[in-house]
Amino acid sequence: MKYKSQAVAKLYFTAAIGLFVGQILFGLIMGLQYVAGDFLFPEIPFNVARMVHTNLLIVWLLFGFMGSAYYLVPEESERELFSPMLAKLMFWVFLVAGALTILGYLLVPYATLADITMNDLLPTMGREFLEQPTITKLGIVVVALAFLYNIGMTILTGRKTVINLVLITGLIGLAVFFLFSFYNPDNLVMDKYFWWWVVHLWVEGVWELILGAILAFVLIKITGVDREIIEKWLYIIIAMTLITGIIGTGHHFFWIGTPDYWQWLGSVFSAMEPIPFFMMTLFAFNMVNKRRREHPNKAATLWALGTAVMAFLGAGVWGFLHTLAPVNYYTHGTQITAAHGHMAFYGAYVMVVLTMISYAMPIMRGNKANNERAQVLEMWSFWFMTVSMVFITLFLTGAGIMQVYLQRYSDAPIAFMAAQDKIAIFYWMREIAGLVFLVGLVLYVMSFFVKPGVKVNA
Amino acid sequence: MRETFTKSMARNIYYGGAAFFFLIFLALTFDTVSGLSKTDNSQNLTGQVAEGKRLWEKNDCIGCHTLIGEGAYFAPELGNVFTRFGGSTEAIKAFIKSRPKNGIPNRRSMPQFNFSDEELEAIAQFLKYVDGITTARDWPPNKQG
Amino acid sequence: MDKTAHSSSDIKTASQAALLSLLNLTLLPIIAFSALLWIYNKTQPGTIARYHAELGIKTNLFAAIALFLVSALMIAFGGFDSAWTWVYVISYFTIVHTTFIIFAVWALVRSWSGEKLNKLM
């Protein structure tokens, strides 16, 4: 580790992994509720489990992004972090606020939580992914501002690399677009339209900048390829992200009461959205192939390559699968969407955070890379989680195709619940794949505690 | 990605492309929002409907249902429930009211929210208003949602 | 690794061949394949260009069989009007197609550095 203050990232990464475990446990609860509808009812109804599942994901990814920024920005800027104290303080503020929010979801009915937190003063709750009480949202804004100030001052007073600039642009965008979560008009069409300014412009916009910057940083470190080349790739990838992704928001404006021109614009631009992910695969493969050194951290290399491939598969291919308006007419709001959501979030954002953790954590713990046995275990966890996520996606895709056929496409459409009963087999298989994912996650956590073994001759 | 294509060219494409398409997006947004009253059923957006939307949000209905295709995929689409229930707000209210407190063995069940009659009416009116929004190709494809 | 053994024009042809292979799998099916065959005819045996042209042709022929023949068989045996047929066909086609694309990307990256798929082959 080049700078002492980079170590604050360790706190963030530890919390991220802890919350990741929680997220998966709630995912398994929901998965079971899909087939055993009364499981944990009425104590933890599905909507509560889902809120916990998705909110934990968002929060731990944010912890991961912040940790990554705290690790890479000082190294790129060639100076200590502007204020390690502020970073630590904000960590605890965010963790406590996050934990209280999750406990609020679990311990009291959601309506009571809305009352306690005085949602009526500025109603923002109860919209998908933005379920957090308004005061939590305000807390997120405060944490984000303090974080941006800290990172921004470090970059401004240090070396300004392309990676730093792209990262901070992405992070500022993240904060700015989050502000639309406070806009909640009574008009449902308006509500939906600007809700996507948070959700879409996050995950198919500015988050990809953050993803690109983190991946580029790790690739520079592990491959030793010339920075000029990597930065050129980074620019062109994120250029394509924004060129396709901004108007690509239109694929969410097909059926919500917005004008018909969105059918064309949304289809054409979002059909091009796989391009940046495709280029990311090309980029990562190319850099690893042209590597100038053999970095001892094989696990981090695997995660980096995995991110590129799985982001292309989940966000690119599975997004394209249902993004054209004539297809989306049938698939909108079915298990196809769930399939895409799972693989895209895992492939792009979960994996890039795990890539960064894999690279940075050993260094913060005093080694250039983990010992061989720990790395082998970590790579096993990679394959368990990644392969099981492919299967989760395939099973949900199967469920979705069946659902579309029975409920929407058929000449004699059947009711939602009747269709759900007919596709239960897919949900059972998804749940089993989910358990395999959990095994992978347990192996992942264990890999942090593996001591070097006695050298065996081989 | 050869010598002729420089980093500064890549940077210019990034800044230029992002700015250009964001401005187009803003213009399209302006156009969309200003013409929205033709489709958004805002003429029926009463105080009661707004109250219904608050209740919809306060009970996290979106955590199980989809509303015009967005939300969770655990329970039926409600953007067209008014049509599906035969154009009757009474039927909607009766359904919500009759949910068993402890669920249904082995089945998915909607929780019992213990709404007052006034609240039930507001929610039903909200769902009726949503059903009145004009969507492209009259989405969803059929009344099953 | 004997990178120096290949001339730069040879590597350029190899890169073009690998790119056409990828294009045939994605944006320009058939057209790109015709161009690939044309490039193959220009290459000399034993060169890296011939290697990648041949690899591209084999990859695409194999992909055509794996994607179209197998899918057609699925439809033939499963029936056009069966939901299960489409569950299999769409999932199968998507995942296998992507696998070929990823493979072709790796081949392209290797051709750029004038190398075969791996050192042994």
mmCIF file of C-alpha atoms in Angstrom, chain A residues 233 278 281-283 285-291 305 308-309 312-313 317-318 321 343 390 394 397-399 401-402 405-406 422 425-426, chain C residues 3 22 26 80-84 86-92 94-95 98-99 101-103 105-113 115 119:
data_model
loop_
_atom_site.group_PDB
_atom_site.id
_atom_site.type_symbol
_atom_site.label_atom_id
_atom_site.label_comp_id
_atom_site.label_asym_id
_atom_site.label_seq_id
_atom_site.Cartn_x
_atom_site.Cartn_y
_atom_site.Cartn_z
ATOM 1 C CA TRP A 233 -9.966 2.306 -23.904
ATOM 2 C CA PHE A 278 -18.804 -5.854 -25.497
ATOM 3 C CA THR A 281 -14.796 -7.699 -22.684
ATOM 4 C CA LEU A 282 -12.494 -6.958 -25.590
ATOM 5 C CA PHE A 283 -10.587 -4.496 -23.430
ATOM 6 C CA PHE A 285 -9.124 -9.789 -22.595
ATOM 7 C CA ASN A 286 -6.719 -7.655 -24.588
ATOM 8 C CA MET A 287 -5.023 -6.142 -21.538
ATOM 9 C CA VAL A 288 -4.614 -9.499 -19.838
ATOM 10 C CA ASN A 289 -3.252 -10.989 -23.059
ATOM 11 C CA LYS A 290 -0.760 -8.144 -23.421
ATOM 12 C CA ARG A 291 0.248 -8.199 -19.765
ATOM 13 C CA LEU A 305 -11.997 -11.115 -16.576
ATOM 14 C CA ALA A 308 -16.012 -8.189 -18.261
ATOM 15 C CA VAL A 309 -17.616 -11.407 -19.478
ATOM 16 C CA PHE A 312 -21.568 -8.381 -21.210
ATOM 17 C CA LEU A 313 -23.708 -11.463 -20.692
ATOM 18 C CA VAL A 317 -27.045 -9.889 -23.933
ATOM 19 C CA TRP A 318 -29.856 -10.385 -21.435
ATOM 20 C CA LEU A 321 -33.057 -10.000 -25.252
ATOM 21 C CA MET A 343 -27.269 -11.364 -13.964
ATOM 22 C CA VAL A 390 -25.886 -18.259 -14.753
ATOM 23 C CA LEU A 394 -31.498 -19.402 -17.053
ATOM 24 C CA THR A 397 -35.591 -16.868 -18.173
ATOM 25 C CA GLY A 398 -37.361 -20.198 -18.586
ATOM 26 C CA ALA A 399 -39.985 -19.112 -16.070
ATOM 27 C CA ILE A 401 -40.779 -17.391 -21.369
ATOM 28 C CA MET A 402 -43.382 -19.774 -19.986
ATOM 29 C CA TYR A 405 -46.575 -17.666 -23.342
ATOM 30 C CA LEU A 406 -49.310 -18.656 -20.916
ATOM 31 C CA LYS A 422 -47.560 -23.830 -13.765
ATOM 32 C CA ILE A 425 -40.671 -26.027 -11.176
ATOM 33 C CA PHE A 426 -38.472 -23.177 -12.436
ATOM 34 C CA LYS C 3 6.040 -13.559 -31.913
ATOM 35 C CA LEU C 22 -16.562 -12.116 -34.864
ATOM 36 C CA THR C 26 -22.762 -10.745 -34.556
ATOM 37 C CA PHE C 80 -43.739 -24.887 -32.778
ATOM 38 C CA ASP C 81 -46.752 -24.257 -30.572
ATOM 39 C CA SER C 82 -45.298 -25.515 -27.330
ATOM 40 C CA ALA C 83 -44.141 -23.132 -24.611
ATOM 41 C CA TRP C 84 -41.490 -25.642 -23.539
ATOM 42 C CA TRP C 86 -39.363 -21.853 -26.699
ATOM 43 C CA VAL C 87 -38.074 -22.133 -23.158
ATOM 44 C CA TYR C 88 -35.336 -24.425 -24.447
ATOM 45 C CA VAL C 89 -34.672 -22.731 -27.771
ATOM 46 C CA ILE C 90 -34.400 -19.169 -26.476
ATOM 47 C CA SER C 91 -32.295 -20.036 -23.423
ATOM 48 C CA TYR C 92 -30.082 -22.396 -25.411
ATOM 49 C CA THR C 94 -28.776 -17.075 -26.147
ATOM 50 C CA ILE C 95 -26.236 -18.766 -23.948
ATOM 51 C CA THR C 98 -22.805 -15.672 -26.359
ATOM 52 C CA THR C 99 -20.269 -18.390 -25.673
ATOM 53 C CA ILE C 101 -18.957 -14.578 -29.279
ATOM 54 C CA ILE C 102 -16.756 -14.611 -26.180
ATOM 55 C CA PHE C 103 -14.574 -17.265 -27.805
ATOM 56 C CA VAL C 105 -13.314 -12.131 -28.871
ATOM 57 C CA TRP C 106 -10.487 -14.088 -27.307
ATOM 58 C CA ALA C 107 -9.362 -15.279 -30.762
ATOM 59 C CA LEU C 108 -9.407 -11.672 -31.967
ATOM 60 C CA VAL C 109 -7.318 -10.512 -29.038
ATOM 61 C CA ARG C 110 -4.807 -13.300 -29.702
ATOM 62 C CA SER C 111 -4.628 -12.427 -33.393
ATOM 63 C CA TRP C 112 -3.819 -8.804 -32.533
ATOM 64 C CA SER C 113 -0.672 -9.967 -30.802
ATOM 65 C CA GLU C 115 -0.469 -15.472 -31.465
ATOM 66 C CA LYS C 119 1.031 -21.704 -27.059
#
